[in-house]
Short mmCIF file of C-alpha atoms and ligand atoms in Angstrom, two decimals:
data_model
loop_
_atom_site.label_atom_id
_atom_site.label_comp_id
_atom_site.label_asym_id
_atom_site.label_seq_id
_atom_site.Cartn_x
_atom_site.Cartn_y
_atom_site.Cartn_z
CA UNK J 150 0.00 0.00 0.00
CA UNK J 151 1.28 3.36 -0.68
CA UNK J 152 -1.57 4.99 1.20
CA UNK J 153 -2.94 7.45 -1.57
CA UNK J 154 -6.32 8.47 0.11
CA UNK J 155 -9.11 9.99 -2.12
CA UNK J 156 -13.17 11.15 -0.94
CA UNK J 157 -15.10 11.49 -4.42
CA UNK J 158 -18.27 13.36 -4.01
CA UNK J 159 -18.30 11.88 -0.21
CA UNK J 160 -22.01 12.35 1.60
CA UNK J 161 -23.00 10.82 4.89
CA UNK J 162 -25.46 10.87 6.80
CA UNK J 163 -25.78 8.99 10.47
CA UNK J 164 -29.65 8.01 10.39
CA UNK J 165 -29.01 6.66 6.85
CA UNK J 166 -31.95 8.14 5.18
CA UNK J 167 -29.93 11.01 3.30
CA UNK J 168 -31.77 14.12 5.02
CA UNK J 169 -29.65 16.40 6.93
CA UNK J 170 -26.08 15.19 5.80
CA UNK J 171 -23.22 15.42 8.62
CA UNK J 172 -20.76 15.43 5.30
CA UNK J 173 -21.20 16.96 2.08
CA UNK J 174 -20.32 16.23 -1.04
CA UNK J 175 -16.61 15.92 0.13
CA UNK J 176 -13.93 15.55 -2.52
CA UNK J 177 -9.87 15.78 -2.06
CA UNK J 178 -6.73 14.02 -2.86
CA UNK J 179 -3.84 12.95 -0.43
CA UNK J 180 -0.84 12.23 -1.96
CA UNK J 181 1.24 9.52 -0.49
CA UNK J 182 3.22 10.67 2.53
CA UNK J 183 2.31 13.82 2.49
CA UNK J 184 0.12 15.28 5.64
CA UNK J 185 -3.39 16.79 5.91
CA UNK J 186 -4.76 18.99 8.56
CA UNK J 187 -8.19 19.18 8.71
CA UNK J 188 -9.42 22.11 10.78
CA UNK J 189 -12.94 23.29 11.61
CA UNK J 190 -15.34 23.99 14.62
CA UNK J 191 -16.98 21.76 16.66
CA UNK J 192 -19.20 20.32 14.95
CA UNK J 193 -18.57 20.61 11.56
CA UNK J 194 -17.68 16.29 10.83
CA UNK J 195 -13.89 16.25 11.24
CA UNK J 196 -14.45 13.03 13.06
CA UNK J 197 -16.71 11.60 11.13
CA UNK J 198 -14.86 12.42 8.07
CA UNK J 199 -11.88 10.16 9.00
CA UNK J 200 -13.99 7.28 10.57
CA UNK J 201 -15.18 6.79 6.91
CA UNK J 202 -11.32 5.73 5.97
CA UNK J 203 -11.33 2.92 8.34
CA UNK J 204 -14.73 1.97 7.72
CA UNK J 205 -16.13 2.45 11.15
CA UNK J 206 -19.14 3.83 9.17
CA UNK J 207 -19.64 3.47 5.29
CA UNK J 208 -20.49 6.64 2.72
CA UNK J 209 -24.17 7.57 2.51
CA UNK J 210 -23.26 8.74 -1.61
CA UNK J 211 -19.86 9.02 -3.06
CA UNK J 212 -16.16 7.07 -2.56
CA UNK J 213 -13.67 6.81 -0.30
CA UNK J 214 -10.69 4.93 -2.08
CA UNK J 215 -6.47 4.09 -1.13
CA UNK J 216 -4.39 4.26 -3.80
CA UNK J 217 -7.30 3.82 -5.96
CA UNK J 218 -9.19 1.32 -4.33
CA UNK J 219 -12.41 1.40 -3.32
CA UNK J 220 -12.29 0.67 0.85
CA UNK J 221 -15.56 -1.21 0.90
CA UNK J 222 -13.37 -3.63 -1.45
CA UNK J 223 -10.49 -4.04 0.42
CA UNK J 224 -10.59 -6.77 3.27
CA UNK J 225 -11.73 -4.91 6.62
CA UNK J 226 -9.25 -6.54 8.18
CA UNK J 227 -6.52 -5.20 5.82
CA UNK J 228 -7.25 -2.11 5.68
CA UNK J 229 -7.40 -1.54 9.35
CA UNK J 230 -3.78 -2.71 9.56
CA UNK J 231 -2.47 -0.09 7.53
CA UNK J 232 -4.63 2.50 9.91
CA UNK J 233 -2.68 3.75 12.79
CA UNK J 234 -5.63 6.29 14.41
CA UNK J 235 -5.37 7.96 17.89
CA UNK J 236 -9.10 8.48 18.27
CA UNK J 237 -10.39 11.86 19.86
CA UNK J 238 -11.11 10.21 23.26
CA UNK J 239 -8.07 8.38 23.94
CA UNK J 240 -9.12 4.82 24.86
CA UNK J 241 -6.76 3.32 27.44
CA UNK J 242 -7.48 -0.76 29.78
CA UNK J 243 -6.26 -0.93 32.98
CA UNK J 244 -3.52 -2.87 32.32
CA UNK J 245 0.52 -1.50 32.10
CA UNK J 246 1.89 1.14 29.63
CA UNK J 247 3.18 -1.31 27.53
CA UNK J 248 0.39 -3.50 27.17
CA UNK J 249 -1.44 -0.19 26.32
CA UNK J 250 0.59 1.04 23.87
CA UNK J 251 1.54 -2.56 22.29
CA UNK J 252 -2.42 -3.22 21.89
CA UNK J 253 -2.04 -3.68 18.10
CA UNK J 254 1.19 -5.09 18.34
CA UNK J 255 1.65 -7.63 20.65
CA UNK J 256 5.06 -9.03 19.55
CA UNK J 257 6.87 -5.47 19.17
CA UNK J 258 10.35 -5.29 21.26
CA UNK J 259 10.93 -2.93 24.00
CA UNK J 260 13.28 -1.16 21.85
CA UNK J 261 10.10 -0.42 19.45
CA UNK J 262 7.89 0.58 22.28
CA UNK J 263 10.41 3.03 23.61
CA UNK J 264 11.17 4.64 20.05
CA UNK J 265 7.26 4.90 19.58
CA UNK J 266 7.07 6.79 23.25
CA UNK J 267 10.05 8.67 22.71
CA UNK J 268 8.23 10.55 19.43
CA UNK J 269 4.75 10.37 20.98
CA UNK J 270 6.81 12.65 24.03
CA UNK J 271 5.54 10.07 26.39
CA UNK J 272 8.49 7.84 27.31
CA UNK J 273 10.15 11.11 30.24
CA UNK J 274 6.57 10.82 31.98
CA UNK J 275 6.85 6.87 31.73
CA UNK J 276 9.85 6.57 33.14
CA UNK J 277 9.03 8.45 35.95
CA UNK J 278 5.84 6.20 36.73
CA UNK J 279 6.56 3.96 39.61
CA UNK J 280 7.24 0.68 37.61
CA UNK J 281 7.92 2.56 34.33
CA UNK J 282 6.68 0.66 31.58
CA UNK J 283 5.12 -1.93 34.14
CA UNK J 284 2.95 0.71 35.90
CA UNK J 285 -0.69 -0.08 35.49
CA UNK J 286 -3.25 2.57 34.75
CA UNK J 287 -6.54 3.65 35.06
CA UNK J 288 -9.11 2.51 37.60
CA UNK J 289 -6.66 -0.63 39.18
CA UNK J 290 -3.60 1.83 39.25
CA UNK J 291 -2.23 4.91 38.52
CA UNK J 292 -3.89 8.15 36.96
CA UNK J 293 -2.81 9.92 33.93
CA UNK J 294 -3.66 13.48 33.14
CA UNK J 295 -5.49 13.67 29.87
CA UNK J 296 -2.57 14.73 27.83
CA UNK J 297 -0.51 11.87 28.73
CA UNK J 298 -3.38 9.44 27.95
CA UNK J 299 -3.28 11.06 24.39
CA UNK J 300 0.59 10.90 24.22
CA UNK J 301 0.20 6.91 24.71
CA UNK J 302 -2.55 6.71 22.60
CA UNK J 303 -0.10 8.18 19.71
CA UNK J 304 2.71 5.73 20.80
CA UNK J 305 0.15 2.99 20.55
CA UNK J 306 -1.07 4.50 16.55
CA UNK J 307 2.76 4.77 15.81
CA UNK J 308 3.40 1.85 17.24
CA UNK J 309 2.15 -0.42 14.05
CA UNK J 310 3.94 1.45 11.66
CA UNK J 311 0.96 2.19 9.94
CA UNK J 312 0.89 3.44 5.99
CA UNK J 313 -1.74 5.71 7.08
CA UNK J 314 -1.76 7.70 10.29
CA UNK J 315 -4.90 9.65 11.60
CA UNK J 316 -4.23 11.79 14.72
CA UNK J 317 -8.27 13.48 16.06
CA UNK J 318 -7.62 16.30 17.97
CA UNK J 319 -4.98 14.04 19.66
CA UNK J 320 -3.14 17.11 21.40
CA UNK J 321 -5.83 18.53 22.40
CA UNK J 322 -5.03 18.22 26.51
CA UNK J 323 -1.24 18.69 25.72
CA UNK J 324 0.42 21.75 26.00
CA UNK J 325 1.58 24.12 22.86
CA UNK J 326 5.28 23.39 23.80
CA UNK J 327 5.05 19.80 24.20
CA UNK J 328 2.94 19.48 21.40
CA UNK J 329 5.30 21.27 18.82
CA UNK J 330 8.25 18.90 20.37
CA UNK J 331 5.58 15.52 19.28
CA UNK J 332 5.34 17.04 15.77
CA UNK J 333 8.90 17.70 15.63
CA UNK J 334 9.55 13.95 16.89
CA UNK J 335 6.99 12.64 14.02
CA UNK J 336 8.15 14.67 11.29
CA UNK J 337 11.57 13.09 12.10
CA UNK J 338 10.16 9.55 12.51
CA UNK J 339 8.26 9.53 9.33
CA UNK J 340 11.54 10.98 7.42
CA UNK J 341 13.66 8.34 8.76
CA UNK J 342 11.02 5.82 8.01
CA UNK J 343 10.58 6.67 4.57
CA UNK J 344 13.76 4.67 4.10
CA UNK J 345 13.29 1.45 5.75
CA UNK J 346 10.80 -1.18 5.06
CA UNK J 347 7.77 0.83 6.78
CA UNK J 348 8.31 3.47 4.17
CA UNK J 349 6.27 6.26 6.00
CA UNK J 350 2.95 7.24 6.09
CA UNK J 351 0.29 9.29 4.71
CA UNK J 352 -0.70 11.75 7.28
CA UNK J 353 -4.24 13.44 8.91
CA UNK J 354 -4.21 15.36 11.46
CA UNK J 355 -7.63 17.03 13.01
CA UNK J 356 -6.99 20.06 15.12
CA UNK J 357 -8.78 22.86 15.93
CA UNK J 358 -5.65 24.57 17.00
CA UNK J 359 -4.58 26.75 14.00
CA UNK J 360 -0.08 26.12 15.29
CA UNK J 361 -0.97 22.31 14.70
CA UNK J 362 -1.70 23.04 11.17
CA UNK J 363 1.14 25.74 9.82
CA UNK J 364 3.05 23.46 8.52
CA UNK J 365 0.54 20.69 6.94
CA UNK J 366 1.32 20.34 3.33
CA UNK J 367 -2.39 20.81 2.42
CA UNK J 368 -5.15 22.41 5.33
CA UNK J 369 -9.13 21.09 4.64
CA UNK J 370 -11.62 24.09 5.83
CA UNK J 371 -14.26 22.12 6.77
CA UNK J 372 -17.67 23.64 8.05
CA UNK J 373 -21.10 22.48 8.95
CA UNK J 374 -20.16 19.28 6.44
CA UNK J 375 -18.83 21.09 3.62
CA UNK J 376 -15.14 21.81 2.29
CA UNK J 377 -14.88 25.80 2.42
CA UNK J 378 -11.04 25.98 1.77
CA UNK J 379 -8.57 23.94 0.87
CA UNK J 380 -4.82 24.95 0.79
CA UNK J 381 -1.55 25.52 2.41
CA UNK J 382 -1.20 27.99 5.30
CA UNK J 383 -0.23 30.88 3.00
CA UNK J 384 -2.51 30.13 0.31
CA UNK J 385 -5.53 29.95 2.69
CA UNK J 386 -4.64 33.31 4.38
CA UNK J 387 -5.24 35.14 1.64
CA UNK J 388 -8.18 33.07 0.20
CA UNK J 389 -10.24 31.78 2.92
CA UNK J 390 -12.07 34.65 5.44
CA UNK J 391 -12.88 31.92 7.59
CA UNK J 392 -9.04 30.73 7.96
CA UNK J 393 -8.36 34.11 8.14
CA UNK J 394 -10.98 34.81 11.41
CA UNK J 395 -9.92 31.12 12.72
CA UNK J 396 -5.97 32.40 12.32
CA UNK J 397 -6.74 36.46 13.96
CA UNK J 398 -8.98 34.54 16.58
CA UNK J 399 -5.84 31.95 17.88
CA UNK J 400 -3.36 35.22 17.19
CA UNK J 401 -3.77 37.10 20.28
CA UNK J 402 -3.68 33.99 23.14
CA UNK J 403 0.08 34.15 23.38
CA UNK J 404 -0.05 30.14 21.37
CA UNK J 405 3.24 30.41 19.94
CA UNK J 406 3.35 29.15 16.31
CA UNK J 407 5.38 26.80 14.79
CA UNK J 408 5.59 27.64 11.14
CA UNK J 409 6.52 31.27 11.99
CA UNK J 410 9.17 30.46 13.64
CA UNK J 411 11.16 28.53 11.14
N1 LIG Q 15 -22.66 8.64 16.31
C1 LIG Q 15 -23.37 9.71 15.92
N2 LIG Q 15 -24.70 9.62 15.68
C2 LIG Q 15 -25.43 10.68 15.27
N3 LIG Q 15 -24.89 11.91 15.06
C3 LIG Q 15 -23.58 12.06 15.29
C4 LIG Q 15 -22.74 10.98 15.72
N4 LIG Q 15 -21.48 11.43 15.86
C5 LIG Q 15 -21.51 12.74 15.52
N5 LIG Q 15 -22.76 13.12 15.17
C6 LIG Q 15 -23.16 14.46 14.71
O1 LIG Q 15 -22.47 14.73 13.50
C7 LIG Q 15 -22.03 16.08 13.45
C8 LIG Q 15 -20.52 16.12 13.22
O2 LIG Q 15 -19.89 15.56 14.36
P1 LIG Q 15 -18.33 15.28 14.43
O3 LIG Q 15 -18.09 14.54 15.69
O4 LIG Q 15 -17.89 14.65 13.17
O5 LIG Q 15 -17.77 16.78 14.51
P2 LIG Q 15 -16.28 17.27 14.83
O6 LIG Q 15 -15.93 18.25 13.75
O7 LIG Q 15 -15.38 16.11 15.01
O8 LIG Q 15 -16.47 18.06 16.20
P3 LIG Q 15 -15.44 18.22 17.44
O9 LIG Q 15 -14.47 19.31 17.03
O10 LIG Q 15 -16.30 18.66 18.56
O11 LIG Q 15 -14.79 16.92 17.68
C9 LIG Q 15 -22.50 16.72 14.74
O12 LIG Q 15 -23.69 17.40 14.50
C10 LIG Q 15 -22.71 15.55 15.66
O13 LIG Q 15 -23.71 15.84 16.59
MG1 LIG Q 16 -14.30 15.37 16.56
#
């Protein structure tokens, strides 16, 4: 898989019946490798959007298709083990770290887990867990802050070297400075990776956060189900009121940005 991802004409609807789409006639390309930010208000179907690609819900009218292919043809199965996705509510058992973040890898060496916390910025809070990697969490052990629970949900998406990686609002709970560190770490990752036998990954990356988004190679507008701008940070700024009002809004909060820096 090269992990090419295309929506054609993409409607859905949850009840099914096609009134009141959630998504609306949704059409873009992602090349391979490359990385997507989708940004938009609450609301507007960033989630549902990239639970069609893994098929946890099918396309009221339209395609969704990887490198060409049609996903309601491609074994579920498959196609979910190309997926790495850190869902918007990170879901963590209350078992240890590891077994948490090896969930879809059971088999993967310590050396593996560690270089999947290490760019998720989780493995300095790990380590400082009573048994480290051993520590159980949740209800029969230890607590984790929301932010951290995201950080080992990415370890855990990164974790199967996936072709295609979805991250929902996964930094939401994690602060601007860390978070700019974890994008740092995965650019890195997936540049290193684009040379071994993973060969990288296509990526798509819902924020509402405009500094998670600078430096995305291609930013989806999305509001109330529609596409209203599609571009790269520059190009949107002078095309797109709404990115504009989005960017002017997120300005003044003292959120350093990333992309402004460089
Ligand atoms: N399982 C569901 N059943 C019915 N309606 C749903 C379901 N999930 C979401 N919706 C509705 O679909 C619309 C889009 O929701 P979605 O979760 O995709 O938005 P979002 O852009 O991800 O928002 P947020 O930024 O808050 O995560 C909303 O009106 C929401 O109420
Ligand atoms: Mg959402």
């Amino acid at each position: 898989m090269q992990g090419k991802i295309a929506f054609e004409g993409v409607s859905f609807n949850y009840s099914g019946n096609g009134s009141n789409p959630v998504l609306k006639d949704i059409s873009f390309i992602i090349e391979p490798g490359k990385t997507v930010a989708i940004l938009g208000t609450t609301g507007a179907g960033k989630s549902t959007l990239i639970h069609l690609i893994p098929r946890f819900y099918d396309v009221t009218a339209g395609r969704v298709t990887i490198d060409g292919i049609n996903v309601r043809d491609l074994k579920l199965d498959f196609l979910r083990r190309q997926i790495g996705i850190a869902l918007q509510e990170a879901i963590l058992f209350s078992e240890t770290v590891r077994n948490n973040i090896c969930y879809g890898q059971p088999q993967a060496s310590d050396d593996e887990i560690i270089a999947a916390a290490q760019a998720a910025q989780a493995h300095e809070f790990i380590k400082a867990l009573p048994q480290s990697y051993d520590t159980i969490i949740g209800q029969r052990g230890v607590n984790l802050s929301g932010g951290q629970q995201q950080r080992i949900a990415i370890a855990r998406a990164l974790l199967v070297k996936p072709k295609i990686l979805i991250l929902d609002d996964s930094t939401s709970a994690v602060d601007v400075e860390t978070e700019s560190k974890l994008q740092d770490a995965l650019d890195q990752l997936l540049q290193q990776s684009r040379n071994s036998e993973w060969g990288g990954a296509t990526r798509i990356i819902v924020a509402q956060r405009i500094s998670t988004v600078l430096l995305a190679d291609k930013i989806i507008v999305l509001d109330k189900g529609r596409i209203t701008a599609m571009g790269t940070h520059h190009e949107l700024l002078s095309t797109s009121s709404l990115y504009q009002d989005i960017y002017r809004s997120q300005l003044g909060d003292g959120r350093h940005l990333r992309g402004d820096q460089r």
